[in-house]
Coordinates of C-alpha atoms and ligand atoms in Angstrom, one line a residue:
Chain A
M24 CA 0.0 0.0 0.0
A25 CA 1.3 3.4 -0.9
K26 CA 2.1 6.2 1.5
K27 CA -0.5 8.8 2.1
L28 CA -0.4 12.2 3.7
Y29 CA -2.0 11.9 7.2
K30 CA -2.6 14.2 10.1
G31 CA -1.2 12.5 13.2
N32 CA -4.6 12.2 15.0
E33 CA -6.3 10.7 11.9
A34 CA -3.4 8.3 11.4
V35 CA -3.7 7.1 14.9
A36 CA -7.5 6.6 14.5
E37 CA -7.2 4.7 11.2
A38 CA -4.4 2.6 12.6
A39 CA -6.6 1.6 15.5
I40 CA -9.3 0.5 13.2
Q41 CA -6.9 -1.5 11.1
A42 CA -5.7 -3.1 14.3
G43 CA -9.2 -4.3 14.9
C44 CA -10.5 -1.6 17.3
R45 CA -14.3 -1.5 16.9
Y46 CA -15.3 0.5 19.9
F47 CA -14.3 4.1 20.7
F48 CA -15.5 6.2 23.6
G49 CA -14.3 9.8 23.9
Y50 CA -15.0 13.4 24.8
P51 CA -13.9 16.5 22.9
I52 CA -10.7 18.3 23.8
T53 CA -8.1 20.1 21.8
P54 CA -5.6 19.1 20.4
Q55 CA -7.0 15.6 19.8
N56 CA -10.5 16.3 18.4
E57 CA -9.6 14.8 15.0
I58 CA -9.5 11.3 16.7
P59 CA -13.2 11.2 17.9
E60 CA -14.3 13.1 14.8
Y61 CA -12.6 10.5 12.6
M62 CA -14.0 7.7 14.6
A63 CA -17.5 9.2 14.4
R64 CA -17.2 9.1 10.6
R65 CA -15.4 5.7 10.2
M66 CA -16.8 3.4 12.9
P67 CA -20.3 3.1 11.5
K68 CA -18.7 2.1 8.1
V69 CA -16.7 -0.7 9.6
G70 CA -19.5 -2.0 11.8
G71 CA -18.0 -0.5 14.9
T72 CA -19.3 1.8 17.6
F73 CA -18.3 5.4 18.2
L74 CA -20.0 7.0 21.3
Q75 CA -19.4 10.5 22.6
A76 CA -19.4 10.1 26.3
E77 CA -20.7 12.7 28.8
S78 CA -17.2 13.1 30.2
E79 CA -13.7 11.5 30.2
V80 CA -14.7 9.8 33.4
A81 CA -17.6 8.1 31.6
A82 CA -15.6 7.4 28.5
I83 CA -12.9 5.5 30.4
N84 CA -15.5 3.5 32.3
M85 CA -17.2 2.6 29.0
V86 CA -13.8 1.4 27.9
Y87 CA -13.6 -0.7 31.0
G88 CA -17.0 -2.4 30.3
A89 CA -16.2 -3.0 26.6
G90 CA -12.6 -4.1 27.2
G91 CA -13.9 -6.4 30.0
S92 CA -16.3 -7.9 27.4
G93 CA -13.3 -8.8 25.3
A94 CA -13.5 -6.1 22.6
R95 CA -10.6 -4.1 21.2
V96 CA -11.4 -0.6 22.5
M97 CA -9.8 2.8 22.6
T98 CA -10.3 6.2 24.1
S99 CA -8.3 9.4 23.4
S100 CA -8.0 12.7 25.2
S101 CA -5.5 15.4 26.1
S102 CA -4.0 16.3 29.5
P103 CA -6.9 17.7 31.5
G104 CA -9.1 14.9 30.2
V105 CA -6.5 12.2 30.9
S106 CA -6.4 13.5 34.5
L107 CA -10.1 12.7 34.7
K108 CA -9.5 9.2 33.3
Q109 CA -7.0 8.3 36.0
E110 CA -9.5 6.7 38.3
G111 CA -10.7 4.4 35.5
I112 CA -7.2 3.6 34.3
S113 CA -6.3 2.4 37.8
Y114 CA -9.4 0.2 37.9
I115 CA -8.6 -1.1 34.4
A116 CA -5.0 -1.9 35.4
G117 CA -6.3 -3.6 38.6
A118 CA -8.9 -5.6 36.8
E119 CA -6.4 -6.5 34.0
V120 CA -8.5 -5.3 31.2
P121 CA -6.8 -4.6 27.8
C122 CA -7.4 -1.2 26.2
V123 CA -5.6 1.6 24.5
I124 CA -5.6 5.2 25.7
V125 CA -4.2 8.1 23.6
N126 CA -2.9 11.3 25.3
M127 CA -2.0 14.1 22.9
V128 CA -0.4 16.1 25.6
R129 CA -0.9 19.9 26.0
G130 CA 0.6 22.4 28.3
G131 CA -0.4 22.2 32.0
P132 CA -1.0 22.3 34.9
G133 CA -4.7 23.1 35.1
L134 CA -6.4 24.1 32.0
G135 CA -2.9 25.1 30.8
S136 CA -2.6 25.8 27.1
I137 CA -3.6 23.9 23.9
Q138 CA -0.1 23.8 22.5
P139 CA 2.2 20.7 22.5
A140 CA 3.9 19.7 25.7
Q141 CA 5.5 16.7 27.4
S142 CA 4.6 17.6 31.0
D143 CA 2.4 14.5 31.5
Y144 CA 5.4 12.1 31.6
F145 CA 5.2 11.6 35.4
Q146 CA 1.5 10.9 35.2
A147 CA 1.9 8.4 32.3
T148 CA 4.9 6.5 33.6
K149 CA 4.7 6.7 37.3
G150 CA 1.2 5.4 37.8
G151 CA -1.1 8.4 37.3
G152 CA -3.9 7.0 39.3
H153 CA -3.8 5.2 42.7
G154 CA -2.1 1.9 43.4
D155 CA 0.9 -0.2 42.4
Y156 CA 0.5 -0.4 38.6
H157 CA 2.0 0.6 35.3
L158 CA 0.9 1.1 31.8
V159 CA 3.0 0.4 28.8
V160 CA 3.6 3.9 27.4
Y161 CA 4.6 4.3 23.7
A162 CA 6.0 7.7 22.6
P163 CA 5.9 8.0 18.8
G164 CA 8.5 10.3 17.2
G165 CA 6.5 10.8 13.9
I166 CA 3.4 9.9 12.1
Q167 CA 4.5 6.5 10.7
E168 CA 5.7 5.5 14.1
A169 CA 2.4 6.7 15.6
V170 CA 0.7 4.3 13.2
D171 CA 3.0 1.4 14.0
L172 CA 2.9 1.9 17.7
T173 CA -0.9 2.3 17.8
M174 CA -1.3 -1.0 16.0
K175 CA 1.2 -2.7 18.3
A176 CA -0.5 -1.1 21.3
F177 CA -3.6 -3.3 20.8
D178 CA -1.5 -6.5 20.6
T179 CA 0.5 -5.5 23.7
A180 CA -2.7 -4.7 25.6
D181 CA -4.2 -8.1 24.7
L182 CA -1.0 -10.0 25.3
Y183 CA -0.5 -8.7 28.8
R184 CA -4.1 -7.9 29.6
M185 CA -3.4 -4.3 30.6
P186 CA -4.0 -0.7 29.5
V187 CA -1.5 0.7 27.0
M188 CA -1.0 4.4 26.4
I189 CA 0.1 6.3 23.3
L190 CA 1.8 9.4 24.7
G191 CA 1.9 11.9 21.9
D192 CA 1.7 15.6 22.0
G193 CA -0.2 18.4 20.2
M194 CA 2.5 18.4 17.5
I195 CA 2.3 14.7 16.8
G196 CA -1.5 15.0 16.7
Q197 CA -1.7 18.0 14.5
M198 CA 1.2 17.7 12.0
M199 CA 1.0 16.0 8.6
E200 CA 3.4 13.5 7.2
P201 CA 3.3 10.7 4.7
A202 CA 2.6 7.3 6.3
E203 CA 1.5 3.9 5.3
I204 CA -1.2 2.1 7.3
P205 CA -1.2 -1.6 6.6
E206 CA -4.6 -3.0 5.7
D207 CA -3.5 -6.6 6.0
Y208 CA -2.6 -6.4 9.6
Q209 CA -3.1 -9.6 11.5
P210 CA -3.9 -8.9 15.2
I211 CA -2.5 -11.4 17.6
V212 CA -5.2 -13.7 18.9
T213 CA -5.2 -14.3 22.7
D214 CA -7.4 -16.3 24.9
K215 CA -10.3 -14.1 26.1
S216 CA -12.3 -16.7 28.0
W217 CA -12.1 -14.3 30.9
A218 CA -14.3 -11.8 29.2
T219 CA -17.9 -11.2 30.2
T220 CA -19.9 -12.2 27.1
G221 CA -22.9 -13.7 28.9
G222 CA -23.6 -17.3 30.0
G223 CA -20.5 -17.5 32.2
R224 CA -19.6 -16.9 35.8
R225 CA -16.7 -14.5 35.1
V226 CA -15.9 -11.5 37.2
I227 CA -14.0 -8.4 36.1
N228 CA -12.9 -6.8 39.3
S229 CA -10.1 -5.0 41.1
L230 CA -11.4 -5.5 44.7
Y231 CA -9.5 -7.8 47.0
I232 CA -10.7 -7.1 50.5
Q233 CA -8.2 -9.5 52.1
P234 CA -4.9 -7.7 52.2
D235 CA -2.8 -10.9 51.8
E236 CA -4.8 -11.6 48.6
L237 CA -4.3 -8.1 47.2
E238 CA -0.6 -8.4 48.0
R239 CA -0.5 -11.7 46.0
V240 CA -2.2 -10.0 43.1
N241 CA 0.2 -7.0 43.2
L242 CA 3.2 -9.3 43.3
R243 CA 1.8 -11.2 40.3
L244 CA 1.3 -7.8 38.5
Q245 CA 4.9 -6.9 39.3
K246 CA 6.1 -10.2 37.7
K247 CA 4.1 -9.3 34.6
Y248 CA 5.7 -5.8 34.6
A249 CA 9.2 -7.4 34.9
L250 CA 8.5 -9.6 31.9
I251 CA 7.3 -6.5 30.0
K252 CA 10.5 -4.7 30.9
E253 CA 12.5 -7.6 29.6
K254 CA 10.5 -8.1 26.4
E255 CA 8.9 -4.9 25.4
T256 CA 11.4 -2.1 26.0
M257 CA 12.0 0.0 22.9
Y258 CA 14.5 2.8 22.0
D259 CA 16.4 4.2 19.1
E260 CA 19.9 5.5 18.9
Y261 CA 21.3 8.2 16.6
L262 CA 25.0 8.7 16.2
T263 CA 25.9 7.5 19.7
E264 CA 28.9 5.3 18.9
D265 CA 31.5 8.0 19.0
A266 CA 29.4 10.6 20.9
E267 CA 30.8 12.7 23.7
L268 CA 27.5 14.3 24.4
I269 CA 24.4 12.1 24.5
F270 CA 21.0 13.7 24.2
A271 CA 18.0 12.0 25.9
A272 CA 14.7 13.0 24.3
Y273 CA 11.5 11.4 23.1
G274 CA 8.7 12.2 20.7
T275 CA 8.7 15.6 19.1
T276 CA 11.7 16.8 21.1
A277 CA 13.8 13.9 19.8
R278 CA 13.3 15.2 16.2
I279 CA 14.4 18.7 17.3
C280 CA 17.5 17.2 19.0
Q281 CA 18.4 15.4 15.8
S282 CA 18.5 18.7 14.0
A283 CA 20.6 20.2 16.8
I284 CA 22.9 17.2 16.7
N285 CA 23.5 17.6 12.9
M286 CA 24.4 21.3 13.6
L287 CA 26.7 20.3 16.4
R288 CA 28.4 17.6 14.3
A289 CA 29.0 20.2 11.5
D290 CA 30.9 22.2 14.1
G291 CA 32.9 19.2 15.2
V292 CA 31.0 18.4 18.4
K293 CA 30.4 14.7 18.6
A294 CA 26.8 14.5 19.8
G295 CA 24.3 11.6 19.7
L296 CA 20.8 10.8 20.9
I297 CA 19.2 8.0 22.8
R298 CA 15.4 8.1 22.1
P299 CA 13.2 6.1 24.4
I300 CA 10.2 4.7 22.4
T301 CA 8.7 3.0 25.5
L302 CA 8.7 5.5 28.3
W303 CA 7.5 2.7 30.5
P304 CA 9.3 0.4 30.6
F305 CA 12.1 3.0 30.4
P306 CA 15.1 1.8 28.4
D307 CA 17.8 2.2 31.1
A308 CA 20.3 -0.2 29.5
P309 CA 21.5 2.0 26.7
F310 CA 21.9 4.9 29.1
A311 CA 23.8 2.8 31.5
A312 CA 26.0 1.4 28.7
A313 CA 26.7 4.9 27.4
A314 CA 27.5 6.2 30.9
A315 CA 30.1 3.4 31.2
R316 CA 31.9 4.5 28.1
D317 CA 35.0 6.7 28.7
G318 CA 34.3 8.8 25.5
V319 CA 31.0 9.9 26.8
K320 CA 31.4 13.2 28.7
K321 CA 27.9 14.4 29.4
F322 CA 24.2 13.7 28.9
L323 CA 21.7 16.4 28.0
T324 CA 18.0 15.7 28.5
V325 CA 15.7 17.9 26.4
E326 CA 12.0 18.0 27.2
M327 CA 8.9 20.1 26.6
S328 CA 8.5 20.2 30.4
C329 CA 10.4 21.5 33.4
G330 CA 12.2 18.2 33.6
Q331 CA 10.4 14.9 34.2
M332 CA 12.1 12.2 32.1
I333 CA 15.4 13.5 33.4
E334 CA 14.8 11.6 36.6
D335 CA 14.8 8.3 34.8
V336 CA 17.8 9.3 32.8
K337 CA 19.7 10.2 36.0
L338 CA 18.7 6.9 37.6
S339 CA 20.0 5.0 34.5
V340 CA 23.2 7.0 34.3
G341 CA 23.6 6.3 38.0
G342 CA 25.7 9.3 38.9
R343 CA 28.6 8.2 36.6
K344 CA 28.2 11.3 34.3
E345 CA 26.7 14.7 34.6
V346 CA 23.1 15.0 33.2
A347 CA 22.2 18.5 32.1
F348 CA 18.7 19.7 31.2
Y349 CA 17.2 21.9 28.6
G350 CA 13.4 22.4 28.5
R351 CA 10.7 24.6 27.3
T352 CA 7.3 24.4 29.0
G353 CA 3.7 25.6 28.9
G354 CA 3.3 24.7 25.2
M355 CA 6.5 26.3 24.0
I356 CA 8.6 24.3 21.6
P357 CA 12.4 24.3 21.7
M358 CA 14.1 25.4 18.5
P359 CA 17.0 23.4 17.2
R360 CA 19.2 26.5 17.3
D361 CA 18.4 27.0 21.0
V362 CA 19.2 23.4 21.8
Y363 CA 22.4 23.7 19.8
H364 CA 23.5 26.7 21.8
Y365 CA 22.6 25.2 25.1
A366 CA 24.5 22.0 24.1
L367 CA 27.6 24.1 23.3
S368 CA 27.4 25.8 26.7
V369 CA 27.1 22.4 28.4
M370 CA 30.2 21.1 26.6
R371 CA 32.3 24.2 27.2
Chain B
M71 CA -41.4 -35.1 47.7
A72 CA -42.8 -32.3 45.6
V73 CA -40.7 -29.1 45.6
V74 CA -42.9 -26.2 46.5
F75 CA -40.2 -23.6 46.7
K76 CA -36.7 -23.5 45.2
K77 CA -34.1 -20.8 45.5
T78 CA -33.5 -19.1 42.2
S79 CA -30.5 -20.5 40.3
M80 CA -29.5 -16.9 39.5
L81 CA -28.2 -16.5 43.0
T82 CA -25.0 -18.4 44.0
D83 CA -24.8 -20.3 47.3
V84 CA -22.3 -17.7 48.8
P85 CA -23.8 -16.4 52.1
L86 CA -24.9 -12.8 51.8
H87 CA -22.7 -10.4 53.9
Y88 CA -25.6 -7.9 54.4
C89 CA -26.5 -7.0 58.0
P90 CA -29.4 -9.0 59.5
G91 CA -32.7 -7.5 58.4
C92 CA -31.2 -5.4 55.6
T93 CA -33.5 -5.4 52.6
H94 CA -30.6 -5.6 50.1
G95 CA -31.0 -9.3 50.3
I96 CA -34.7 -9.2 49.3
I97 CA -33.9 -7.0 46.3
H98 CA -31.1 -9.4 45.2
R99 CA -33.6 -12.2 45.2
L100 CA -36.2 -10.2 43.2
V101 CA -33.6 -9.3 40.6
A102 CA -32.3 -12.8 40.3
E103 CA -35.8 -14.4 40.1
S104 CA -36.9 -11.9 37.5
I105 CA -33.9 -12.7 35.3
E106 CA -34.4 -16.4 35.7
E107 CA -38.1 -16.3 35.0
L108 CA -37.6 -14.3 31.8
G109 CA -35.2 -17.0 30.6
A110 CA -32.3 -14.5 30.5
A111 CA -30.0 -16.4 32.9
D112 CA -27.6 -17.4 30.1
K113 CA -27.2 -13.9 28.8
A114 CA -27.2 -11.8 31.9
I115 CA -24.2 -9.5 32.7
G116 CA -24.4 -7.5 35.9
V117 CA -22.4 -4.5 37.2
A118 CA -21.8 -4.2 40.9
P119 CA -21.5 -0.7 42.5
V120 CA -19.3 0.7 45.3
G121 CA -21.5 0.5 48.4
C122 CA -22.8 -2.3 50.5
A123 CA -23.7 -4.1 47.3
V124 CA -20.0 -4.1 46.2
F125 CA -19.9 -7.9 46.5
A126 CA -23.0 -8.4 44.4
Y127 CA -20.6 -10.0 41.9
N128 CA -20.3 -12.9 44.4
Y129 CA -24.0 -13.4 44.6
F130 CA -25.5 -13.0 41.1
N131 CA -24.8 -16.2 39.3
C132 CA -23.8 -14.7 36.0
D133 CA -21.0 -12.8 34.4
M134 CA -20.3 -9.7 36.5
Q135 CA -18.1 -6.6 36.4
E136 CA -17.3 -4.4 39.4
A137 CA -17.4 -0.7 38.6
A138 CA -15.8 2.3 40.3
H139 CA -18.1 4.4 42.6
G140 CA -20.9 5.8 40.5
R141 CA -19.6 4.6 37.2
A142 CA -21.8 1.5 36.8
P143 CA -24.0 3.0 34.0
A144 CA -21.0 3.9 32.0
V145 CA -19.5 0.4 32.5
A146 CA -22.8 -1.1 31.6
T147 CA -22.9 1.0 28.4
G148 CA -19.5 -0.4 27.4
I149 CA -20.7 -3.9 28.1
K150 CA -24.0 -3.5 26.3
R151 CA -22.5 -2.0 23.2
V152 CA -20.3 -5.0 22.9
N153 CA -22.9 -7.6 24.0
R154 CA -26.0 -6.3 22.3
D155 CA -27.9 -9.6 22.8
C156 CA -27.1 -9.8 26.5
V157 CA -29.2 -8.5 29.4
V158 CA -27.1 -6.0 31.2
F159 CA -28.0 -4.5 34.6
T160 CA -26.5 -2.3 37.2
Y161 CA -27.3 -2.6 40.9
Q162 CA -26.5 0.7 42.7
G163 CA -27.0 2.5 46.0
D164 CA -28.1 6.1 46.4
G165 CA -24.6 7.5 47.2
D166 CA -23.3 5.6 44.1
L167 CA -26.1 6.6 41.7
A168 CA -27.5 9.9 43.1
S169 CA -24.3 11.6 44.3
I170 CA -21.0 10.6 42.7
G171 CA -22.6 9.0 39.7
T172 CA -25.3 11.5 38.7
A173 CA -23.6 12.3 35.4
E174 CA -23.4 8.7 34.4
I175 CA -27.0 7.8 35.3
V176 CA -28.5 10.9 33.7
H177 CA -26.7 10.3 30.4
A178 CA -27.2 6.6 30.3
A179 CA -30.9 7.4 30.7
A180 CA -30.9 10.2 28.2
R181 CA -29.3 8.0 25.6
G182 CA -31.9 5.4 26.2
E183 CA -29.2 2.9 26.8
N184 CA -30.8 -0.5 26.7
I185 CA -29.9 -1.5 30.2
T186 CA -31.8 -2.1 33.4
V187 CA -30.8 -0.1 36.6
I188 CA -31.8 -1.3 40.0
F189 CA -31.5 1.7 42.3
V190 CA -31.5 0.9 46.0
N191 CA -32.5 4.0 47.9
N192 CA -31.9 3.6 51.7
G193 CA -31.3 7.3 52.3
I194 CA -27.9 6.8 53.7
Y195 CA -24.3 5.7 53.0
G196 CA -24.4 2.3 54.4
M197 CA -21.0 0.9 53.6
T198 CA -19.0 3.8 55.0
G199 CA -20.9 3.9 58.3
G200 CA -24.0 6.0 57.9
Q201 CA -23.1 9.3 56.4
M202 CA -25.6 11.7 54.8
A203 CA -26.7 10.7 51.3
P204 CA -28.2 12.9 48.6
T205 CA -31.4 11.1 49.5
T206 CA -31.3 11.6 53.2
L207 CA -34.5 13.2 54.4
P208 CA -34.7 16.7 55.7
G209 CA -34.0 16.6 59.4
Q210 CA -32.7 13.1 59.3
V211 CA -29.7 12.5 61.6
T212 CA -26.6 10.8 60.1
T213 CA -23.0 10.8 61.1
T214 CA -22.3 13.8 58.8
S215 CA -25.6 15.5 59.6
P216 CA -25.4 15.0 63.3
Y217 CA -28.0 17.8 64.0
G218 CA -30.3 16.6 61.3
R219 CA -30.1 17.4 57.6
D220 CA -30.4 21.2 57.4
T221 CA -31.9 22.0 54.1
S222 CA -30.7 25.7 54.3
H223 CA -27.2 24.3 54.5
C224 CA -27.2 21.3 52.2
G225 CA -30.4 21.4 50.2
Y226 CA -33.1 18.8 49.6
P227 CA -33.1 15.1 48.8
I228 CA -33.0 14.2 45.1
G229 CA -36.0 12.3 43.7
I230 CA -34.2 10.3 41.1
S231 CA -37.3 8.7 39.6
E232 CA -38.9 12.2 39.2
L233 CA -35.8 13.6 37.8
L234 CA -35.1 10.9 35.2
S235 CA -38.7 10.7 34.1
T236 CA -38.4 14.2 32.6
L237 CA -36.1 12.7 30.0
K238 CA -37.5 11.5 26.7
A239 CA -35.7 8.3 26.1
P240 CA -36.3 6.0 29.2
S241 CA -38.8 3.3 28.6
F242 CA -39.7 2.5 32.2
I243 CA -39.1 4.2 35.5
E244 CA -40.9 3.1 38.7
R245 CA -40.5 3.6 42.4
V246 CA -41.3 0.6 44.7
S247 CA -40.7 -0.5 48.2
V248 CA -40.0 -3.8 50.0
H249 CA -41.2 -2.9 53.5
D250 CA -44.0 -5.5 53.5
V251 CA -45.1 -8.6 51.5
K252 CA -47.6 -6.7 49.3
N253 CA -44.9 -4.3 48.3
V254 CA -42.3 -7.0 47.7
V255 CA -44.7 -8.7 45.3
N256 CA -45.3 -5.3 43.6
A257 CA -41.5 -4.6 43.4
K258 CA -41.0 -8.0 41.8
R259 CA -43.5 -7.1 39.1
A260 CA -41.8 -3.8 38.4
I261 CA -38.3 -5.3 38.3
K262 CA -39.5 -8.0 35.9
E263 CA -41.2 -5.4 33.7
A264 CA -38.0 -3.4 33.7
F265 CA -36.0 -6.4 32.4
R266 CA -38.7 -7.2 29.9
R267 CA -38.4 -3.8 28.4
Q268 CA -34.7 -4.3 27.9
I269 CA -35.2 -7.8 26.4
D270 CA -37.8 -6.2 24.0
G271 CA -35.2 -3.6 23.0
K272 CA -37.2 -0.7 24.4
G273 CA -34.3 1.0 26.0
F274 CA -33.4 2.3 29.4
S275 CA -35.4 1.0 32.4
L276 CA -34.9 1.8 36.1
V277 CA -36.6 0.6 39.3
E278 CA -36.0 2.7 42.4
V279 CA -36.4 0.4 45.4
L280 CA -36.9 2.0 48.8
S281 CA -34.8 0.0 51.2
T282 CA -33.8 -0.1 54.9
C283 CA -30.5 0.2 56.6
P284 CA -31.3 -0.9 60.2
T285 CA -27.6 -0.7 61.2
N286 CA -27.0 2.9 60.3
W287 CA -30.5 4.1 61.0
G288 CA -29.9 2.7 64.5
M289 CA -33.1 0.6 64.5
N290 CA -34.0 -3.0 64.7
P291 CA -35.2 -4.5 61.4
L292 CA -38.9 -4.2 62.2
D293 CA -38.7 -0.6 63.3
A294 CA -36.7 0.1 60.2
L295 CA -39.5 -1.2 58.0
K296 CA -42.0 0.9 59.9
W297 CA -39.7 3.9 59.6
L298 CA -39.4 3.5 55.9
E299 CA -43.2 3.3 55.5
A300 CA -43.9 6.3 57.8
N301 CA -41.1 8.6 56.6
M302 CA -39.7 7.7 53.3
I303 CA -42.8 6.9 51.3
P304 CA -44.4 10.3 52.0
Y305 CA -41.3 12.0 50.6
Y306 CA -40.7 9.4 47.9
P307 CA -44.2 8.5 46.5
L308 CA -44.4 5.0 45.1
G309 CA -45.6 4.4 41.6
N310 CA -44.8 4.5 38.0
Y311 CA -43.0 7.6 36.8
K312 CA -42.5 6.8 33.2
D313 CA -43.9 4.2 30.8
R314 CA -43.3 4.8 27.2
D315 CA -45.4 1.8 26.2
K316 CA -48.4 3.4 28.0
E317 CA -47.6 6.8 26.5
A318 CA -47.6 5.3 23.0
A319 CA -50.8 3.4 23.6
S320 CA -52.7 6.6 24.8
K321 CA -51.7 8.5 21.7
Ligands
TPP522 C1 -14.2 7.5 44.7 C2 -14.7 6.9 45.9 N1 -15.2 7.8 46.9 C3 -15.6 7.3 48.0 C4 -15.6 5.9 48.3 C5 -16.1 5.4 49.6 N2 -17.4 4.8 49.6 C6 -17.6 3.5 49.6 S1 -19.2 3.0 49.6 C7 -19.7 4.6 49.7 C8 -21.1 5.0 49.9 C9 -22.1 4.0 49.4 O1 -23.4 4.4 49.7 P1 -24.6 4.0 48.9 O2 -24.3 4.1 47.4 O3 -25.8 4.7 49.4 O4 -24.8 2.4 49.1 P2 -25.1 1.6 50.4 O5 -23.8 1.3 51.1 O6 -26.0 2.5 51.3 O7 -25.8 0.4 50.0 C10 -18.6 5.5 49.7 C11 -18.7 7.0 49.8 C12 -15.1 5.1 47.3 N3 -15.0 3.7 47.4 N4 -14.7 5.6 46.1
SF4_523 S1 -24.9 -1.1 56.5 FE1 -27.1 -0.8 56.0 S2 -27.3 -1.1 53.8 FE2 -25.4 -1.9 54.4 S3 -25.8 -4.1 54.7 FE3 -25.9 -3.1 56.7 S4 -28.1 -2.6 56.9 FE4 -27.7 -3.0 54.8

């Protein structure tokens, strides 16, 4: 199939449909409105269901019900709406219901701005809602990757029976790029005999009133998370072999860093990039390996936030090298030239 | 020996955890019998609330999901949209449905979501130890209205059946009570009718059941039944609040 020009939000929506998603529950919020709007047009044509919920709270609980009934189901929102979904996400994680949640992040806190940001990293990767749980969090760096990761997200969700998040930002959602959405995608088939489809005695539930029982459930979840860390961690490296300065950035910011790296290299500064693709599980191995190399002098984390992923970078680097930070926040986007100048000052 | 009475197969053999004399148990039985008698046992999916009925998933002998506090109608919506041929119901208390879950219940009703809601109104938060509910009567003493519900301070009880009956979509809304045998029989009729509407594809149905909480009302079970009759029924008149079949027939 040939490449077509897609807006990020629409590409994510179509990728979900091609991955077998037939239920979508959402609520309008900028900058992700093209997802529910696309689903409203497309779902009836593929025999699926689009329903505009009365709130993000309701939407995520509809997802719980549909996912608990075994369907491939998705919801999408942006930061303030994703905050509202946290209760439901915690229940979904606890009840081990597969589903996909898209967050096209905008500036916060509060109502914030409608411009792109990466300030929901903590919320996405450190739990977000209450309790001992994780989501797999994919951070696409472009539209094609958004397509590929969205399709993969449904498989990951089914495979591990858990919620999976696509953490984009307003830029990924709004920009247009050529991408190919495979139409012959074969979803993995998992046993869903646990799903409530009538005629059984199955229970979708996250309540374990006996603490020893809940502890056992939590320890089992931790085992699952350890397996995911081993099997599902994804990252990309750019010009890191001889690099003295290693950038850490994901999503939109990683693209900006690549431009800055090219400018630095033209000036003879050996810079490279480690780009986490899964934010949880965080790819600590490449950072630890780079930190152990003599040639590596420093790390520089670049984010559209006041510094959130940098905590995971520092943990991975383990104090062996300095980790500097450059960030813009509130919906401001760092320019390659600014990153370049900041990198020069760090290396001076 | 001839069997004259048999427990419905829609209830499991797990002993109910409800306090002695609490009418939650009666309501469970009416729901379970109705589903069984309508031949829907094999396609029933229930949603348990947060409240004293949180363990309903242990008692109803069918597929069940446990919802977050107040979210049962949204969860049921997700279930029903996937399982269109199933009979999907929620079982919710008044804190769950009429306080934290008002948005979910109003919109499920407004959409005409083809589910059945069993709304247990006991005028109090049972599970958390007897705090004021949105349905607590004016002047009623609870642990968070220790001087009696002061309407100038926290307003008036919400009549859910009245409120929802102003919506166009619901097929059937009725308020019943279980304080004596006659009313239990009537409640059963209403609950069965509510499920029948769903099976016939008529859309949203809700039965509000006035119920007792002897423990948190601080009464013995018999006094609680009398208190319900004397105090709750005047404020929450029993009867049908919406019947689209009748509306259609009278046109
Ligand atoms: C989000 C959230 N808030 C509060 C609670 C605590 N809580 C548990 S049950 C309950 C009240 C239930 O009362 P009601 O719905 O009237 O049911 P009853 O127990 O009387 O049957 C509350 C407030 C909770 N579990 N979750
Ligand atoms: S606390 Fe009240 S509502 Fe709950 S089981 Fe006991 S009597 Fe029933």
